[in-house]
CSV table of C-alpha atoms and ligand atoms in Angstrom, one decimal:
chain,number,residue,atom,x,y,z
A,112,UNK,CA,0.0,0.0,0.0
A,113,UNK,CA,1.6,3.3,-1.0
A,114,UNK,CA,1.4,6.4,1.0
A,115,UNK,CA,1.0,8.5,-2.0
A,116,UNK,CA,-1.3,9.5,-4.6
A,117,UNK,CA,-0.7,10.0,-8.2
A,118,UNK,CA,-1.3,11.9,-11.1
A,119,UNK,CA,-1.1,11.7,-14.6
A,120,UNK,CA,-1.7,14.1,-17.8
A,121,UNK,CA,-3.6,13.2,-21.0
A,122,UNK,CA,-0.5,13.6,-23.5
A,123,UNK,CA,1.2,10.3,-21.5
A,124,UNK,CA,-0.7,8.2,-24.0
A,125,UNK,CA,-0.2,9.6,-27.4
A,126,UNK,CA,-0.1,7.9,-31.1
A,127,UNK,CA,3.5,7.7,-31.4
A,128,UNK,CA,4.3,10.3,-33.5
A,129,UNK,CA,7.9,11.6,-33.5
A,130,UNK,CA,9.8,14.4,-35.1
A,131,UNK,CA,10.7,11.9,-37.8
A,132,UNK,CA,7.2,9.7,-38.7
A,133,UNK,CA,4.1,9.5,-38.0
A,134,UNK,CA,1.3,8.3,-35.2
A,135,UNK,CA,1.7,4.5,-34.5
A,136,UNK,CA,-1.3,4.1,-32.7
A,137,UNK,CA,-4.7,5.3,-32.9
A,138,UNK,CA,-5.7,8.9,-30.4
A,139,UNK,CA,-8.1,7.8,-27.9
A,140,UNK,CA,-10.5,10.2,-26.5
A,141,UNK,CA,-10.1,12.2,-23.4
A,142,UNK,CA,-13.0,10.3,-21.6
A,143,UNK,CA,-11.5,6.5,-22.4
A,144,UNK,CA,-8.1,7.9,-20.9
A,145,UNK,CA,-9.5,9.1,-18.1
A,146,UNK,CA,-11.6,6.5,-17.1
A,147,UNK,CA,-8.4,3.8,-17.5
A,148,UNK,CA,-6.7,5.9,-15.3
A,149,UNK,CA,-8.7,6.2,-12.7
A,150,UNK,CA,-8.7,2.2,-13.0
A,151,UNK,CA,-4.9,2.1,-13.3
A,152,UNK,CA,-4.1,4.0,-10.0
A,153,UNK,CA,-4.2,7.3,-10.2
A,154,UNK,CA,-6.1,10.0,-8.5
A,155,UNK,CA,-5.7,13.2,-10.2
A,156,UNK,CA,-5.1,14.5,-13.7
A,157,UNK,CA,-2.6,17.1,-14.8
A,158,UNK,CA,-4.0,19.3,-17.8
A,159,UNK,CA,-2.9,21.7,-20.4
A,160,UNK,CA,-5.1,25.2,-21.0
A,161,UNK,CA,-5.8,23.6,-24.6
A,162,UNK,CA,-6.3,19.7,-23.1
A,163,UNK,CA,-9.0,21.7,-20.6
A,164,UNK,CA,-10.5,23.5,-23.6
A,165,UNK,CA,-10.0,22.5,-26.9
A,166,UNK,CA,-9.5,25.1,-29.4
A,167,UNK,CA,-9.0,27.6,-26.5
A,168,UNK,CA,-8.2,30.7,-28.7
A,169,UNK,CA,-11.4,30.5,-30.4
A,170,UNK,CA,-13.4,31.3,-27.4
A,171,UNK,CA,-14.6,33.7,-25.0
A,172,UNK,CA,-13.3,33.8,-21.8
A,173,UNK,CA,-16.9,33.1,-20.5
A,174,UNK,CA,-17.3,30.0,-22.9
A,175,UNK,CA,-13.7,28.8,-21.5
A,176,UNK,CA,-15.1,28.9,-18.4
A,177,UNK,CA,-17.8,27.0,-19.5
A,178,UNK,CA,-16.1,24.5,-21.0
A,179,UNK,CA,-13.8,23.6,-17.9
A,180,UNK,CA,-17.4,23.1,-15.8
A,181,UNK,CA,-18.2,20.7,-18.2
A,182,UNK,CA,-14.9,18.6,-17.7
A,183,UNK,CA,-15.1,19.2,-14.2
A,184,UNK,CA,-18.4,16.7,-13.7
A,185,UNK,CA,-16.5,14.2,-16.4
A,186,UNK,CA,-13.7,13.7,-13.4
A,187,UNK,CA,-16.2,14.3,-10.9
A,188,UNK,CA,-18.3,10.8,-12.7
A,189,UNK,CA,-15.1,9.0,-12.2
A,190,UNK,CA,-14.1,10.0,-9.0
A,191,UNK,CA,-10.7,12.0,-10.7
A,192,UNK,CA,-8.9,15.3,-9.5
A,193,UNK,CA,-7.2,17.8,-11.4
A,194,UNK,CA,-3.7,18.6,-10.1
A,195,UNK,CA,-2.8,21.4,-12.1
A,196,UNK,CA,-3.0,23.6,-15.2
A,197,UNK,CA,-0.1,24.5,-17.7
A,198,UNK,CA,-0.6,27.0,-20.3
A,199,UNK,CA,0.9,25.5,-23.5
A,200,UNK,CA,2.7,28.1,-24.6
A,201,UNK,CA,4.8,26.5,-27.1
A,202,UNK,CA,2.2,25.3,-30.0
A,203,UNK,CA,1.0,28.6,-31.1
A,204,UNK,CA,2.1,31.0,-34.2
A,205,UNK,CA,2.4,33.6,-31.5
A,206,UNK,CA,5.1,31.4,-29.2
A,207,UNK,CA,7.4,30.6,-31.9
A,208,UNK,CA,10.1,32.7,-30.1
A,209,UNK,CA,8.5,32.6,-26.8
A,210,UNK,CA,5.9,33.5,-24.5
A,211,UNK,CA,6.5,35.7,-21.9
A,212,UNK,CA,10.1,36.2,-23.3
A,213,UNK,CA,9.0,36.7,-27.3
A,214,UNK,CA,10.6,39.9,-28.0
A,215,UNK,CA,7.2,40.7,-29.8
A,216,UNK,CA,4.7,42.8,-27.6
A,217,UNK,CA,1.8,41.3,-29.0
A,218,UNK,CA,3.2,37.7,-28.5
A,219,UNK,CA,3.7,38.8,-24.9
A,220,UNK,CA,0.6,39.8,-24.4
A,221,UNK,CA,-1.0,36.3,-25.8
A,222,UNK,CA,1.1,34.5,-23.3
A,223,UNK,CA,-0.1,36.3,-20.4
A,224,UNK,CA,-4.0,35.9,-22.0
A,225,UNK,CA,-3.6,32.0,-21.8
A,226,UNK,CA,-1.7,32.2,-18.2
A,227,UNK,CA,-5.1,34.2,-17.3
A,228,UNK,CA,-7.2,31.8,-18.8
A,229,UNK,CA,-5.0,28.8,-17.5
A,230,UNK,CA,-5.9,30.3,-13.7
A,231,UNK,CA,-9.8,30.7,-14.8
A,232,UNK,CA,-9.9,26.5,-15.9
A,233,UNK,CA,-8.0,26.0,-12.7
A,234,UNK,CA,-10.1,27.5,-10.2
A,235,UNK,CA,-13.7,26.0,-12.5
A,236,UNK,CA,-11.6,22.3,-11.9
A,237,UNK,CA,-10.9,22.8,-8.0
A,238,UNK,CA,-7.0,23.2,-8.1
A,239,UNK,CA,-5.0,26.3,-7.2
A,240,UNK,CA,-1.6,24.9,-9.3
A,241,UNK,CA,-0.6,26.5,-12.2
A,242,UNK,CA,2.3,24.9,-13.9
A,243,UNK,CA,5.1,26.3,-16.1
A,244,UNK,CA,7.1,24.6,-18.3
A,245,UNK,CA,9.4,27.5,-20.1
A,246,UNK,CA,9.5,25.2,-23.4
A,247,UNK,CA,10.2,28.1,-25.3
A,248,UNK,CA,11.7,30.4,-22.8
A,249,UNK,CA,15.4,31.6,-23.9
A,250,UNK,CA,16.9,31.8,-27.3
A,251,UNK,CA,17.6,30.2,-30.3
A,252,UNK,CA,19.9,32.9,-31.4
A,253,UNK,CA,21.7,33.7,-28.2
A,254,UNK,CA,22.4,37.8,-29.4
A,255,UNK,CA,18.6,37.8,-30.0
A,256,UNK,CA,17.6,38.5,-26.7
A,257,UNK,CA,19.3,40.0,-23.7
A,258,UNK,CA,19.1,37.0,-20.8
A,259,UNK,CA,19.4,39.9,-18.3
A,260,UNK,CA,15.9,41.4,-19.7
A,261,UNK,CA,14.5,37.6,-20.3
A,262,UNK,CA,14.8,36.6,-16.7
A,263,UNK,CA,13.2,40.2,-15.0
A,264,UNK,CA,10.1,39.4,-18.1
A,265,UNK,CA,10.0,35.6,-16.4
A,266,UNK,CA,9.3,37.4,-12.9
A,267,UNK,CA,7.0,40.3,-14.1
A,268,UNK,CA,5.0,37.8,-15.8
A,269,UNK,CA,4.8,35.6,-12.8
A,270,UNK,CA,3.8,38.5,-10.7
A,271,UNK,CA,0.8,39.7,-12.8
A,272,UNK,CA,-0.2,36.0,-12.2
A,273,UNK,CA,0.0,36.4,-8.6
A,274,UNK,CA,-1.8,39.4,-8.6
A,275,UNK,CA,-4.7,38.3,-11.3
A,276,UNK,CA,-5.3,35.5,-8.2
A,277,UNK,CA,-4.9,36.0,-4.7
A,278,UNK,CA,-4.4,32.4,-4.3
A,279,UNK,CA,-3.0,30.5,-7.4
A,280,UNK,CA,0.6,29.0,-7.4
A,281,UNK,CA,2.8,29.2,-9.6
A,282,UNK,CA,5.2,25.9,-10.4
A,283,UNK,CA,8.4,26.4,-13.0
A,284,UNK,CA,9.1,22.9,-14.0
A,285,UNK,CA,12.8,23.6,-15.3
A,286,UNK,CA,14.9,22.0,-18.3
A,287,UNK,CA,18.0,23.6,-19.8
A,288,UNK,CA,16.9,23.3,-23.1
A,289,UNK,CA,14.8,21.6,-25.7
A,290,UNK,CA,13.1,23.1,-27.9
A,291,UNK,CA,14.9,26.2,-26.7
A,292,UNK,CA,19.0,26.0,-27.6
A,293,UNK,CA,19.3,28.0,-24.1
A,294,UNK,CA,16.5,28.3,-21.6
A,295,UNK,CA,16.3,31.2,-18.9
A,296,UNK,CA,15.2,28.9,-16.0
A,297,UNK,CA,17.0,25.8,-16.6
A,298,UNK,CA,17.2,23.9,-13.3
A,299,UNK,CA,15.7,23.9,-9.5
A,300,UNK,CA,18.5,26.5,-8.3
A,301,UNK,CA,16.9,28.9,-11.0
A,302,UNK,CA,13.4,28.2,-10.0
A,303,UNK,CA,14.3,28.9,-6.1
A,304,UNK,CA,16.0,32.5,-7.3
A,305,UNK,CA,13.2,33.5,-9.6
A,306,UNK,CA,10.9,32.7,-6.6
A,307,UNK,CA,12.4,34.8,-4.1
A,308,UNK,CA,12.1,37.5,-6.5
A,309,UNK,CA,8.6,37.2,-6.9
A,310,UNK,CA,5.9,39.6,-5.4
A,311,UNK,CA,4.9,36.6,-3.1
A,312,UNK,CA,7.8,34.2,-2.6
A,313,UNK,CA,5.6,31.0,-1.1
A,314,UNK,CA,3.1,31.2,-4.0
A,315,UNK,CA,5.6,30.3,-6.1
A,316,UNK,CA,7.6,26.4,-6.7
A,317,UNK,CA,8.9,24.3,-8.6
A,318,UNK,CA,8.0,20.7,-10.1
A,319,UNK,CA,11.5,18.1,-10.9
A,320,UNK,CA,11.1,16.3,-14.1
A,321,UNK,CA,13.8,13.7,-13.5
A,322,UNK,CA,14.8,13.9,-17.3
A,323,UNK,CA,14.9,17.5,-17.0
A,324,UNK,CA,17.5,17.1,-14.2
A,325,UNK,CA,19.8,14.6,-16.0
A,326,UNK,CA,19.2,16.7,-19.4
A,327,UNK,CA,21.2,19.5,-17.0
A,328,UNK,CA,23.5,17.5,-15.9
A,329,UNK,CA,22.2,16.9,-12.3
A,330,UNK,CA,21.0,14.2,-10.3
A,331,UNK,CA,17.8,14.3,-9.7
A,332,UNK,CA,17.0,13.2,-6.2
A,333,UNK,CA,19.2,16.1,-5.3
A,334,UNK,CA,17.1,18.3,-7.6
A,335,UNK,CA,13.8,17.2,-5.6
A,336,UNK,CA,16.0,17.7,-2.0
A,337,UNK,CA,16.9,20.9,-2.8
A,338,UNK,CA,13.6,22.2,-3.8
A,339,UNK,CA,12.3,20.0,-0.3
A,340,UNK,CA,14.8,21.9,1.5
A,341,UNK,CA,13.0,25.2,0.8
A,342,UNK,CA,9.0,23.8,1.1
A,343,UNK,CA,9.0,24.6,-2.6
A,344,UNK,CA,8.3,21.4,-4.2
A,345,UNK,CA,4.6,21.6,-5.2
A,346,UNK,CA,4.8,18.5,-7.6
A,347,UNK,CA,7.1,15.9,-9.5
A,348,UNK,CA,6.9,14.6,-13.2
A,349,UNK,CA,9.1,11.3,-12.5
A,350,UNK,CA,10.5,9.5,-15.6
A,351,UNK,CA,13.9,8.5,-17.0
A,352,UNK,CA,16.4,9.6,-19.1
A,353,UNK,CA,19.2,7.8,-20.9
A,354,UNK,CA,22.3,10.5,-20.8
A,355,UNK,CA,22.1,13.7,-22.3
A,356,UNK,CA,20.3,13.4,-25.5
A,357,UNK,CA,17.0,14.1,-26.6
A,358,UNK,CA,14.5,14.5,-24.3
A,359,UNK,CA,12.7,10.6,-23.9
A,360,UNK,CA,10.9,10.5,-20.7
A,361,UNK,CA,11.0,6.6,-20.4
A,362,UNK,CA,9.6,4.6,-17.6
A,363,UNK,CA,10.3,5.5,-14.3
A,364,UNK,CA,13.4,3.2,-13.0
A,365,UNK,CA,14.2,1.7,-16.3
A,366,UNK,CA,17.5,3.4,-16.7
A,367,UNK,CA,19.0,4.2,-13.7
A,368,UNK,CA,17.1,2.1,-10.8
A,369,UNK,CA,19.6,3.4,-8.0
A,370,UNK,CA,19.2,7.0,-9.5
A,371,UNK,CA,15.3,6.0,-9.2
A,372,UNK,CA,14.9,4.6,-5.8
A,373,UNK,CA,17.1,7.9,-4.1
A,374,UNK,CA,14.2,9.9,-6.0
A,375,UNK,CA,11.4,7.6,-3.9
A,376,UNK,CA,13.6,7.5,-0.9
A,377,UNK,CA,13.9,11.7,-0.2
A,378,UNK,CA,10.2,11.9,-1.4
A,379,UNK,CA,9.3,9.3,1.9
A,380,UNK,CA,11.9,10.3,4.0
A,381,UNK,CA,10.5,14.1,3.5
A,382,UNK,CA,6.9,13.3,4.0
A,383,UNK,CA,6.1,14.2,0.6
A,384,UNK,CA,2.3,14.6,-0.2
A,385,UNK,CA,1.5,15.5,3.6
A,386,UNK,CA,0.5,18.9,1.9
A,387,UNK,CA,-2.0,16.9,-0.6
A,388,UNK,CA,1.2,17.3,-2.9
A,389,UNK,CA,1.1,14.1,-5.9
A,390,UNK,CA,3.3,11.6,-7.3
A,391,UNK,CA,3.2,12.9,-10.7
A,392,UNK,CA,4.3,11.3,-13.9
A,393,UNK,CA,5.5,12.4,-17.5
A,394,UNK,CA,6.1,8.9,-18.9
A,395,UNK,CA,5.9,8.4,-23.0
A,396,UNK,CA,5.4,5.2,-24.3
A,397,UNK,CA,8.3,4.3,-26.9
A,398,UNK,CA,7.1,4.5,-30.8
A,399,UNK,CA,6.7,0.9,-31.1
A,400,UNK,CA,4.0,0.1,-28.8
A,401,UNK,CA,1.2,-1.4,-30.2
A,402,UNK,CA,-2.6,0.2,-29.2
A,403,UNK,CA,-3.2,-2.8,-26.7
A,404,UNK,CA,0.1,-1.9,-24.6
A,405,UNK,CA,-0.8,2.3,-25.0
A,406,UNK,CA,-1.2,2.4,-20.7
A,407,UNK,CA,1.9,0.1,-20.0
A,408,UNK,CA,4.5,2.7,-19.7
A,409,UNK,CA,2.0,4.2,-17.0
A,410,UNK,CA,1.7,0.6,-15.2
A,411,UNK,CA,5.1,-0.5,-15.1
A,412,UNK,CA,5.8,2.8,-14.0
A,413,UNK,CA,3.3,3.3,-11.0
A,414,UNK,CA,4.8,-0.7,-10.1
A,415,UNK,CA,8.3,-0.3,-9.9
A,416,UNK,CA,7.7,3.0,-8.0
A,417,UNK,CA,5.8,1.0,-5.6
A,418,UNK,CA,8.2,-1.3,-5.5
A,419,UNK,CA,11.0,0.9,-4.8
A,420,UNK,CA,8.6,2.2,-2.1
A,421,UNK,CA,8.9,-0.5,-0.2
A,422,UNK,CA,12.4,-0.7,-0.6
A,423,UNK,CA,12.5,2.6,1.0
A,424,UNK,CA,10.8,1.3,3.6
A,425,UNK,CA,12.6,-1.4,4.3
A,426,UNK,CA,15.9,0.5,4.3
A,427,UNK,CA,17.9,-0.4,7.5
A,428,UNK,CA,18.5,3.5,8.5
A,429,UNK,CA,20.4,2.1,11.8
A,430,UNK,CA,23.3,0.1,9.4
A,431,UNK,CA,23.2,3.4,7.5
A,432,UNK,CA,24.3,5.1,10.3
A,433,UNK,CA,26.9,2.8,11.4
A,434,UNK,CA,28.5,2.7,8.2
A,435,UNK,CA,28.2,6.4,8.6
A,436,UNK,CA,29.9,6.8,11.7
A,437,UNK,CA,32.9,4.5,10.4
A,438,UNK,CA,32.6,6.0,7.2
A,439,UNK,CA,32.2,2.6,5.7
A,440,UNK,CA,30.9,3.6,2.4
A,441,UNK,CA,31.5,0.8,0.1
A,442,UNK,CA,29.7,-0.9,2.9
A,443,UNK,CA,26.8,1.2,2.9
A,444,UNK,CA,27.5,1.2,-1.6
A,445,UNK,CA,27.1,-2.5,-1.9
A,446,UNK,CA,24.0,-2.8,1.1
A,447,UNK,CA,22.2,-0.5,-0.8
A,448,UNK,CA,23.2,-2.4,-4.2
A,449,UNK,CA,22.1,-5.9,-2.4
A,450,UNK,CA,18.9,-4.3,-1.3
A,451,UNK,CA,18.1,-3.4,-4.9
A,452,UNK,CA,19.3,-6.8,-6.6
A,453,UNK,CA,16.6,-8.6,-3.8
A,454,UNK,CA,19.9,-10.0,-1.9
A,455,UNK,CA,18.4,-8.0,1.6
B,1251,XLS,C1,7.4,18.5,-20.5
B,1251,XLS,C2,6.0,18.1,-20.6
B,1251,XLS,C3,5.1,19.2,-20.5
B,1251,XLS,C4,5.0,19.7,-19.1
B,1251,XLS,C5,3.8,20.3,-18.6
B,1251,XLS,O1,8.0,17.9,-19.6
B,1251,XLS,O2,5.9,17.3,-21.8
B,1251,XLS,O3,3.9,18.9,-21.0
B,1251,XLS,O4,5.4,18.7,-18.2
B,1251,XLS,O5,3.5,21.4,-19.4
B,1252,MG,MG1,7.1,17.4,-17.6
């Protein structure tokens, strides 16, 4: 039995398609996804502005509104939460150089229209987290835009947030780049910075993608401590990552399982989700999945985080601190290493 509770967005099952082919499976509608993942495991939903509302830019802010009721009572029927909202700002003619960062007033000004309207589904689904991902946030030429002026846009545009809502949060979910060349906010040290420079410091937190972290270079469990260290971790999006390459959030576990069960251990050992805070994921399936298999990823990633859970819990803190005192590390290594091979 786990002591969390999970979540899960609707682009973690997609058809396949890459930047080099097509979908390889067929899209299944928003209803049969959530209704499997309720029956998987999970207890909340994360949602982009445009997974919310279709064809958001089309409507009126009233008719958004209206829209986001209407999903509301299709979580409600299956007993489903909504974690957060993320403006997508990354899709859009008007975010090809950026949102909040576009060097184009008008661009700037459609970024901070969804954020607004982002806040607006939030509060219609029952959830005051508003998350960020900067996908676009930095620059592709690096002489196009001063990264002095980028940043100060990053915290203006987070304080009009603040101020549009007395009670929203704001979440940065960093990664130092992809699509960007060079992002503005690339890693949890950022986030905490751009935080304390807000209008409302504990409003405003960050979310670890564990690909994000090893895209940067970082480990990271260290990644989730740090932001733990400051009460600023208001979610997760665990996956893996093979090296520093292309973006592939696999699996949880299925690259690095040590790397993986230091991630589960600092979330336990920190009391994660005593604050109603989730277990989120951001897991792809890979290309070749079939359409019977489009949920495994999500499975076999909800089981071997339980099942590092566990290990956790089993963890024998008093040899720990023997080996500590003695400074017995390749005692503690290889303990750690038999507890993860099932030797323990
Ligand atoms: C990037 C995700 C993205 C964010 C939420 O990691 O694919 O969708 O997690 O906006
Ligand atoms: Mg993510």
């Amino acid at each position: 039995m786990s002591q969390f509770k999970f979540s899960v967005g609707p682009w973690n099952v997609h058809a396949g398609a890459d930047s080099y082919g097509p979908a390889t499976r067929k899209e299944i509608p928003l209803e049969e996804k959530l209704k499997r993942f309720k029956e998987i495991g999970f207890d909340a939903i994360q949602f982009h502005d445009d997974d919310a509302v279709p064809n958001i830019n089309e409507l009126t802010e009233e008719e958004i509104k209206e829209e986001a009721r209407k999903l509301k009572e299709m979580l409600d029927k299956y007993g489903l939460k909504a974690e957060f909202v993320a403006p997508r700002l990354w899709m859009d003619p008007h975010t090809i150089d950026g949102g909040f960062m576009s060097t184009r007033k008008e661009d700037r000004e459609f970024a901070m229209w969804r954020a607004k309207r982002s806040i607006d589904i939030a509060n219609e689904l029952g959830t005051d987290l508003i998350v960020l991902w900067l996908a676009r946030e930095g620059t592709l030429c690096e002489e196009s835009k001063s990264p002095v002026w980028a940043t100060q846009q990053l915290i203006s545009a987070i304080n009009e947030m603040l101020e549009y809502d007395k009670h929203i949060r704001v979440c940065i979910e960093p990664k130092p780049n992809e699509p960007i060349d060079r992002s503005i906010c690339g890693t949890m040290g950022h986030v905490m910075a751009v935080s304390a420079a807000t209008i409302d410091p504990k409003r405003v937190g960050g979310n670890l993608e564990s690909a994000h972290a090893i895209l940067a270079g970082l480990d990271p469990a260290h990644e989730i401590g740090f932001a733990l260290a400051f009460n600023k971790l208001f979610t997760v999006h665990l996956n893996d990552q093979n090296g520093i390459r292309y973006d592939q959030d696999k699996t949880f576990g299925v690259e690095n399982l040590r790397q993986a069960f230091n991630q589960v251990k600092v979330l336990v050992e920190n009391d994660y989700g005593s604050h109603g805070e989730y277990v989120g994921l951001d897991v792809k399936a890979m290309r070749t999945t079939t359409d019977e298999d489009s949920y495994k990823h999500l499975e076999n990633s909800l089981k071997i985080f339980k099942r590092l859970e566990e290990k956790v819990k089993r963890f024998d803190y008093d040899f720990q601190k023997k080996c500590v005192e003695t400074r017995d590390f390749e005692g503690l290594e290889m303990y750690v290493m038999d507890l993860l091979m099932g030797a323990e």
